CSV table of C-alpha atoms in Angstrom, one decimal:
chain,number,residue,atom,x,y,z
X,25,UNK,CA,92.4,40.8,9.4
X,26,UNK,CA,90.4,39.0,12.1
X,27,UNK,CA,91.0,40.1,15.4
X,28,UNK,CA,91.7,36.9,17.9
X,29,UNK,CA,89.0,36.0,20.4
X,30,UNK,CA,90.6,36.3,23.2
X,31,UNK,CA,90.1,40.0,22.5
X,32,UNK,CA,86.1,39.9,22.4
X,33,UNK,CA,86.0,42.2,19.9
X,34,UNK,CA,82.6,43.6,19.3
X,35,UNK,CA,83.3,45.9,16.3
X,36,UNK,CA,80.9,45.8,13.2
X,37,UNK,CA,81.2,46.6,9.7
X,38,UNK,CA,77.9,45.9,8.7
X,39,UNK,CA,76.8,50.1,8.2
X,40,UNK,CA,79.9,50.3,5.9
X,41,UNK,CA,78.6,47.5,3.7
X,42,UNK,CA,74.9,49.1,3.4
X,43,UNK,CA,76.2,52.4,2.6
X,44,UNK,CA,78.8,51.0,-0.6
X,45,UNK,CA,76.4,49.3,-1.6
X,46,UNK,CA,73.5,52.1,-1.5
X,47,UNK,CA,76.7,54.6,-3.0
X,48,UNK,CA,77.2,52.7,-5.4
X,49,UNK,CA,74.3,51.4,-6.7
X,50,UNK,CA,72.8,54.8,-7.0
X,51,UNK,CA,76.0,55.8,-9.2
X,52,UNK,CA,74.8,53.2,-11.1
X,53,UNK,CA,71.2,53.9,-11.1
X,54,UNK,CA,72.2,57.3,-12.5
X,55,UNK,CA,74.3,55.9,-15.5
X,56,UNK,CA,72.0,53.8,-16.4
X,57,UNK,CA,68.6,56.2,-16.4
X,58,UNK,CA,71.0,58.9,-18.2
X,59,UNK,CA,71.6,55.8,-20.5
X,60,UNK,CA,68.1,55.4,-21.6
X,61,UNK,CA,67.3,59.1,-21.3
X,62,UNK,CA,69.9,59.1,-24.4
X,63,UNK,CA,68.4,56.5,-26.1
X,64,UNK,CA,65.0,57.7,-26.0
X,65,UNK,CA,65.2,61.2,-26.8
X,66,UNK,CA,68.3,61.7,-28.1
X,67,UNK,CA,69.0,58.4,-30.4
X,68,UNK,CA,65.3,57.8,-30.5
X,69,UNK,CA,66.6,53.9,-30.5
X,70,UNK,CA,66.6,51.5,-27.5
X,71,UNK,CA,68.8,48.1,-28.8
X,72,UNK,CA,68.8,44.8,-27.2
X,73,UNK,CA,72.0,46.0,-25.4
X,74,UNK,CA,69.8,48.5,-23.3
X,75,UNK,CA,67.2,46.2,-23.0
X,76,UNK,CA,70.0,43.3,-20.8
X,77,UNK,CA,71.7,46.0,-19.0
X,78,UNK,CA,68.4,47.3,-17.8
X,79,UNK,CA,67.7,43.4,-16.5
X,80,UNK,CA,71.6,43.7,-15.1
X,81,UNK,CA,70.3,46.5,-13.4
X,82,UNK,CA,67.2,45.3,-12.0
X,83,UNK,CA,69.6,42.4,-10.6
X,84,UNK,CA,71.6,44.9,-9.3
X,85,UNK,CA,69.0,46.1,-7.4
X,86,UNK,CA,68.1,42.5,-5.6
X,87,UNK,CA,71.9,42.3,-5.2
X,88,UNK,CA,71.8,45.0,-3.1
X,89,UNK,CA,68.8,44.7,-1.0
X,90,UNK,CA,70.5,40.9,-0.2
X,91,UNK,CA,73.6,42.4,0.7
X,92,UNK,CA,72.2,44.7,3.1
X,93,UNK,CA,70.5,41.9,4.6
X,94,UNK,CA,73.5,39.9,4.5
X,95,UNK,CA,75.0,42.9,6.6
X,96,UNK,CA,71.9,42.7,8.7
X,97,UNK,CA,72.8,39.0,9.8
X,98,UNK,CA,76.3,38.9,10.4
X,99,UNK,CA,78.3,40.1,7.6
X,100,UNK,CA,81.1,43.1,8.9
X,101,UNK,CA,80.6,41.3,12.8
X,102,UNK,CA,83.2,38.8,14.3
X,103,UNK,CA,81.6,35.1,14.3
X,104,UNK,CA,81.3,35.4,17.9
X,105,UNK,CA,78.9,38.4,17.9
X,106,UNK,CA,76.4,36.6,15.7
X,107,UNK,CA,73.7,35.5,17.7
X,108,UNK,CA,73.3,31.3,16.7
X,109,UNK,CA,69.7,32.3,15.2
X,110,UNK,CA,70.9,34.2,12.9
X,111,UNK,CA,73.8,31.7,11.3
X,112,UNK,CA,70.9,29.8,9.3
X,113,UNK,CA,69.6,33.4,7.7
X,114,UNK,CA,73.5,34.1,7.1
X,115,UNK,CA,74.3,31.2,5.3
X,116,UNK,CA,70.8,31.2,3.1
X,117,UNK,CA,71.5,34.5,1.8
X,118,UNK,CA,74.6,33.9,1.2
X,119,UNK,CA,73.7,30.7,-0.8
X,120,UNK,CA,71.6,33.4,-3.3
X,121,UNK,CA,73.8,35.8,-3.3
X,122,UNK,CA,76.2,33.0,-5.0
X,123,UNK,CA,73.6,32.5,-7.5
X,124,UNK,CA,72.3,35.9,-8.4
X,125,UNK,CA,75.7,37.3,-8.5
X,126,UNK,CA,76.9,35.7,-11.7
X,127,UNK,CA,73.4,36.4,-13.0
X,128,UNK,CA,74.1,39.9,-13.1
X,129,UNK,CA,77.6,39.8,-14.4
X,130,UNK,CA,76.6,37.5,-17.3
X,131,UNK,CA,73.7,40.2,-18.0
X,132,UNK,CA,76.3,42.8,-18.1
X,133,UNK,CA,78.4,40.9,-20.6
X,134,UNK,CA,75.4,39.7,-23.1
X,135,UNK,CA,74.9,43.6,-23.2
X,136,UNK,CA,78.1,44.2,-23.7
X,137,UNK,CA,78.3,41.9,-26.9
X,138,UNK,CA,75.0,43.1,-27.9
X,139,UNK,CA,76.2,46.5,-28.4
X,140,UNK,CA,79.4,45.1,-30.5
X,141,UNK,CA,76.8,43.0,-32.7
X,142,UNK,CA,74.8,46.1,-33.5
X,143,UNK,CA,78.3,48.6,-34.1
X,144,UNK,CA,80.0,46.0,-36.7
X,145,UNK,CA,78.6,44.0,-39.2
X,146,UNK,CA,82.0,42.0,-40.5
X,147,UNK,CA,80.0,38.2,-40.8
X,148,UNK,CA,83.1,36.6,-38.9
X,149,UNK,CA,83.1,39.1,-35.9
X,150,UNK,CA,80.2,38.7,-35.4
X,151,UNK,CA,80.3,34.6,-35.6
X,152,UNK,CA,82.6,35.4,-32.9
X,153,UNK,CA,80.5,37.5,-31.1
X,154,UNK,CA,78.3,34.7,-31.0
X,155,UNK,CA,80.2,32.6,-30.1
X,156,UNK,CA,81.2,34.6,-27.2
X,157,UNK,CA,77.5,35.0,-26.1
X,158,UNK,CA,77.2,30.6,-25.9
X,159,UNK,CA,80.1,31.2,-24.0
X,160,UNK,CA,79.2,33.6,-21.6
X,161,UNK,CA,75.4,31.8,-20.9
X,162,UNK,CA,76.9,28.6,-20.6
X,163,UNK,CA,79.3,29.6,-18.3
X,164,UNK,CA,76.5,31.5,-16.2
X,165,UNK,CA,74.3,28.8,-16.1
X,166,UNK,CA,77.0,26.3,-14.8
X,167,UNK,CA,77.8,28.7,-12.4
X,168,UNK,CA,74.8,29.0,-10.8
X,169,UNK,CA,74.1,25.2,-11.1
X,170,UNK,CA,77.5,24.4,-9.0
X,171,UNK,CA,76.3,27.3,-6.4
X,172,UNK,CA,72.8,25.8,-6.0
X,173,UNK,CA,73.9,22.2,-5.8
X,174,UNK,CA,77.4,22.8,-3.7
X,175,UNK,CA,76.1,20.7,-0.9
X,176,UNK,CA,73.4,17.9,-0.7
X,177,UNK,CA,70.6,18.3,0.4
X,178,UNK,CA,70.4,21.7,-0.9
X,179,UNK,CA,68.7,22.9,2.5
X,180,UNK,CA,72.2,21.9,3.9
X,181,UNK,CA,73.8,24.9,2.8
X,182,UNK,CA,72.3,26.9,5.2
X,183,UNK,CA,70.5,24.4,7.9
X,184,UNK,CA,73.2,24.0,10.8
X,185,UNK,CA,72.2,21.0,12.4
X,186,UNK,CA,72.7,19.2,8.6
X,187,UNK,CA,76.7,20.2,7.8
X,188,UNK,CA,77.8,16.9,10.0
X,189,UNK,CA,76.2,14.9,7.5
X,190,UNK,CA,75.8,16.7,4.0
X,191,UNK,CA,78.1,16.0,1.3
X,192,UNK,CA,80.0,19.1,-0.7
X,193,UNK,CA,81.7,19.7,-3.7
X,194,UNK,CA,85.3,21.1,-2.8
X,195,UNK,CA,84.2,25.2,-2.4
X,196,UNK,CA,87.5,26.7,-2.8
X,197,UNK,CA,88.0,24.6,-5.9
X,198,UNK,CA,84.4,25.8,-7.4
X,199,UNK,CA,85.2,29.1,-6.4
X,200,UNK,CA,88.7,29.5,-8.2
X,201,UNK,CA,87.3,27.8,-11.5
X,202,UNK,CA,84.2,30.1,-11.5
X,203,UNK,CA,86.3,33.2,-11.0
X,204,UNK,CA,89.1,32.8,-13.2
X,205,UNK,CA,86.6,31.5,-15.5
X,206,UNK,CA,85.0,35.0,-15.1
X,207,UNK,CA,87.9,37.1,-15.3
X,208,UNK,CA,88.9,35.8,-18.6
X,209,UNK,CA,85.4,36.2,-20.2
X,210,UNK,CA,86.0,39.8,-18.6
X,211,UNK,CA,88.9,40.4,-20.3
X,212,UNK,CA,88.1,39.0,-23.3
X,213,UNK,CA,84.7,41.1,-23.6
X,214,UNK,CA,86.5,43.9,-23.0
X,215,UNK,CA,89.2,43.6,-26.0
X,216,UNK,CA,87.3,41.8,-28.3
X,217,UNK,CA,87.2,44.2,-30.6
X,218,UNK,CA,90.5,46.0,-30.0
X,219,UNK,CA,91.7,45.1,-33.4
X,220,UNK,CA,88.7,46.0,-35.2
X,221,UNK,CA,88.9,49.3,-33.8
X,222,UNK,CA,92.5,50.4,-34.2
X,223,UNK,CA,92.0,49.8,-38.1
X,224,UNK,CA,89.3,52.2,-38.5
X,225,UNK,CA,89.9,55.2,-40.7
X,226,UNK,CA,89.7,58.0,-37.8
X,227,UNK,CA,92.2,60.4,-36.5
X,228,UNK,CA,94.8,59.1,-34.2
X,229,UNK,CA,92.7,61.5,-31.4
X,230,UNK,CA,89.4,59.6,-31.5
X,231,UNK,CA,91.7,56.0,-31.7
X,232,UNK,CA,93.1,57.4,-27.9
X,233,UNK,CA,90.0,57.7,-27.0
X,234,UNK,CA,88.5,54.3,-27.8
X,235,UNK,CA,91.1,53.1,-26.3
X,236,UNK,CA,90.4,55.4,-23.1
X,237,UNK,CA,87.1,53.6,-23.0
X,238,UNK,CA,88.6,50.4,-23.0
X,239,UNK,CA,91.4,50.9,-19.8
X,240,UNK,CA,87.7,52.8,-17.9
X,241,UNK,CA,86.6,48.8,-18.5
X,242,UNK,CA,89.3,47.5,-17.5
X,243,UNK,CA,88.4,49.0,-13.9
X,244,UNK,CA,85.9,46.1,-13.5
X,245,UNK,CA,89.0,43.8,-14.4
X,246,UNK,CA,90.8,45.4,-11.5
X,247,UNK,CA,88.4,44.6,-9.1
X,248,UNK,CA,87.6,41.2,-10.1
X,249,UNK,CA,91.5,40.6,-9.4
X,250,UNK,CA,91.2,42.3,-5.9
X,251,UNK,CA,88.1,39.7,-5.6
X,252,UNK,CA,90.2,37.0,-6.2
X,253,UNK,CA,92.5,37.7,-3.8
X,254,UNK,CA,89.5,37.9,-1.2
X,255,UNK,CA,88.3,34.4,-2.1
X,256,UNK,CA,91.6,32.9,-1.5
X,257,UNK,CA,92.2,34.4,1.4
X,258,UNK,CA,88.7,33.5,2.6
X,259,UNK,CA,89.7,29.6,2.6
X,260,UNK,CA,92.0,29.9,5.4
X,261,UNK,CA,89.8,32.4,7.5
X,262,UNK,CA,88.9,31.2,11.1
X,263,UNK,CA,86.6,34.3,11.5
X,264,UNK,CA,84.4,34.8,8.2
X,265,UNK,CA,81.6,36.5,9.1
X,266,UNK,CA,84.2,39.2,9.9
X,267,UNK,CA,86.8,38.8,6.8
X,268,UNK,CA,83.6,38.2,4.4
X,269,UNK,CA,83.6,41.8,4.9
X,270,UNK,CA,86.0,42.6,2.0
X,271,UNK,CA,84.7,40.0,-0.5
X,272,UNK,CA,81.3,41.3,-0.1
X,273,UNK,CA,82.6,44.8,-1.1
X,274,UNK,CA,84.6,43.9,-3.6
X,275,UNK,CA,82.0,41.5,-5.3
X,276,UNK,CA,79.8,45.1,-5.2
X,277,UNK,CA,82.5,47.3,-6.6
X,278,UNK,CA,82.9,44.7,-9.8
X,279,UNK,CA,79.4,44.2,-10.5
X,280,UNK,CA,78.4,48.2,-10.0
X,281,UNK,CA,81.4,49.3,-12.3
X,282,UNK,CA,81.0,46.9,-14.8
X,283,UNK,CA,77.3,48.0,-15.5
X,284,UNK,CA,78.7,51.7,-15.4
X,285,UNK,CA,81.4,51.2,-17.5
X,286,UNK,CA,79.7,49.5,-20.1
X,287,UNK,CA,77.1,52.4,-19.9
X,288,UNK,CA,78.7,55.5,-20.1
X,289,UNK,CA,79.9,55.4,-24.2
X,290,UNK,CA,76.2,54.6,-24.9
X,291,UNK,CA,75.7,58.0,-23.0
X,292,UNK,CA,78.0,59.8,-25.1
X,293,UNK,CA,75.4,61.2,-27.4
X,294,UNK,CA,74.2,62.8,-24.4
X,295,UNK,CA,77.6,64.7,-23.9
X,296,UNK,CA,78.1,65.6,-27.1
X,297,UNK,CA,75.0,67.5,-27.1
X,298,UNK,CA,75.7,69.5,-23.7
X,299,UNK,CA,78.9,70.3,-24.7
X,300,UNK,CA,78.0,71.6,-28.1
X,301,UNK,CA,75.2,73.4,-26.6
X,302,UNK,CA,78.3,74.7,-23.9
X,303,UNK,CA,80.1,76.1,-26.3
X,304,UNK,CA,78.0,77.7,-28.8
X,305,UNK,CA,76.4,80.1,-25.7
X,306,UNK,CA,79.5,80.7,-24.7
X,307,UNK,CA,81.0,81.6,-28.6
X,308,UNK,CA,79.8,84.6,-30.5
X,309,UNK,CA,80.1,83.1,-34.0
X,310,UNK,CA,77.0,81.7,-35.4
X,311,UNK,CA,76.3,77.8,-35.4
X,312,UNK,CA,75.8,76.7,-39.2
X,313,UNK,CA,79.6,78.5,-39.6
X,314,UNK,CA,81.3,76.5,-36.6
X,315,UNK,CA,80.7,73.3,-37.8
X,316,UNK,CA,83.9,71.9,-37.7
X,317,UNK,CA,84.1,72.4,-33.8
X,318,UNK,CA,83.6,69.3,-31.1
X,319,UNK,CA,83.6,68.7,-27.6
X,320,UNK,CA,86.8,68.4,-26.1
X,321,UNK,CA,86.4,64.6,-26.2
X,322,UNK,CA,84.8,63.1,-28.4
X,323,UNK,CA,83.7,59.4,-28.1
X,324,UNK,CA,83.4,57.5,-31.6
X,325,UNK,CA,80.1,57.7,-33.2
X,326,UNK,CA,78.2,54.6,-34.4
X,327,UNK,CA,78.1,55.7,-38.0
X,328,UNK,CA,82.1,55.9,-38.0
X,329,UNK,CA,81.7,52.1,-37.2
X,330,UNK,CA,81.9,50.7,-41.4
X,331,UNK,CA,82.3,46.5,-41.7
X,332,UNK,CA,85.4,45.3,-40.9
X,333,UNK,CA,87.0,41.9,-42.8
């Protein structure tokens, strides 16, 4: 909550926003470097999936550098601690981290679906797989056309002396359509193939699992509802250099653990092999007669994955 002026508060949050971000983009960094170490040596295959989380990741990376700059120039300090030269630089990175933001989250989802086209092979799924990609891009792109054209002149969004007389689309309105808008494609990415999965022919085990994976994605859905809540309690803030605080982090934690979540089954090849290895030291009884023994979870292989009608 905003402190009121007459208190002259000078606390600042900005260090706590640079080291989230640097946390968490590092626990990112490492998913997604043990993703491709898996895929290279392990899989000896690197999909299109890969190939868009890697370009999530690299916007990841700009995210980050923004935020800390954002930090840098006001972000975590009360309005009335930001020195009036730094306003402009405030508001224009803002006005890219609106645009680069749903970059990365689309990214993240065309991966997502990439991975589902390459596990099943069912001709209507995958129409709706499709489908869901248009969706997805078309709903990027509008986003990012309605943040770089929410006020006129464009140089208004971050140029002081122009908000008097620049015209604006109605932000909270834009900012409640795109965000619902991307918490439905989240959850709908996330158990799109639900029912493909539960009528597999695996043991009831591996079918907990699965679904294990799915509630770790649903993590990103979590935040993006925590998000929301920060966005509409932004509209009515008389102090949002200082509130922005929370919507900055939050807008972090989605974007960070949906490019880990969607990561770590691809790394399961990975496990599987260092907990095999594990085991066999640790067991006496030779290898070629223990072949009925797994890790002690066990994320569903591709090849388990036949064509679903």
């Amino acid at each position: 909550m905003s402190a009121p002026p007459a208190q002259l508060s000078h606390a600042t949050r900005g260090p706590e926003m640079v080291i989230i971000n640097c946390v968490l983009l590092s626990v990112a960094s490492i998913v997604v470097a043990l993703r491709f170490y898996t895929r290279i040596k392990i899989t000896h295959f690197v999909g299109s999936d890969d190939w868009w989380m890697l370009a999530a990741w690299i916007i990841g990376v700009a995210q980050v550098g923004l935020w800390n700059a954002y930090a840098h120039f006001g972000n975590g300090s009360h309005i009335w601690n930001v020195p009036t030269q730094h306003l402009s630089k405030f508001f224009q990175i803002l006005w890219v981290i609106q645009m680069i933001y749903p970059l990365g989250m689309g990214l993240v989802k065309i991966s997502c679906l990439s991975l589902y086209l390459r596990l099943f092979s069912s001709e209507r799924f995958r129409i709706v797989i499709y489908c869901s990609m248009a969706f997805v891009v078309a709903m990027t792109i509008a986003t990012i056309f309605s943040a770089v054209f929410e006020c006129i002149p464009i140089e208004s969004n971050w140029v002081l002396s122009e908000w008097a007389t620049r015209k604006c689309i109605n932000r909270a309105d834009q900012q409640y359509a795109t965000s619902a808008l991307a918490f439905t494609t989240d959850i709908a990415v996330l158990f799109l193939p639900m029912k493909y999965l539960l009528q597999l022919r695996v043991s009831t085990r591996e079918k907990i699992q699965v679904i294990a994976l799915m509630l770790l994605g649903s993590l990103t859905c979590i935040a993006s509802i925590i998000r929301f809540k920060w966005i509409h309690f932004m509209q009515n803030s008389t102090d949002s250099t200082w509130d922005g605080f929370y919507l900055s982090v939050w807008t972090s934690i989605e974007f960070h653990f949906a490019v880990i979540t969607t990561s770590i089954p691809a790394i399961k090849p990975l496990y599987v092999k260092i907990v095999q290895k594990f085991l066999h030291k640790n067991d006496s009884t030779p290898l070629h007669s223990d072949q009925s023994k797994e890790p002690p979870i066990f994320f569903l292989q591709e090849s388990k994955l036949p064509a679903i009608v």
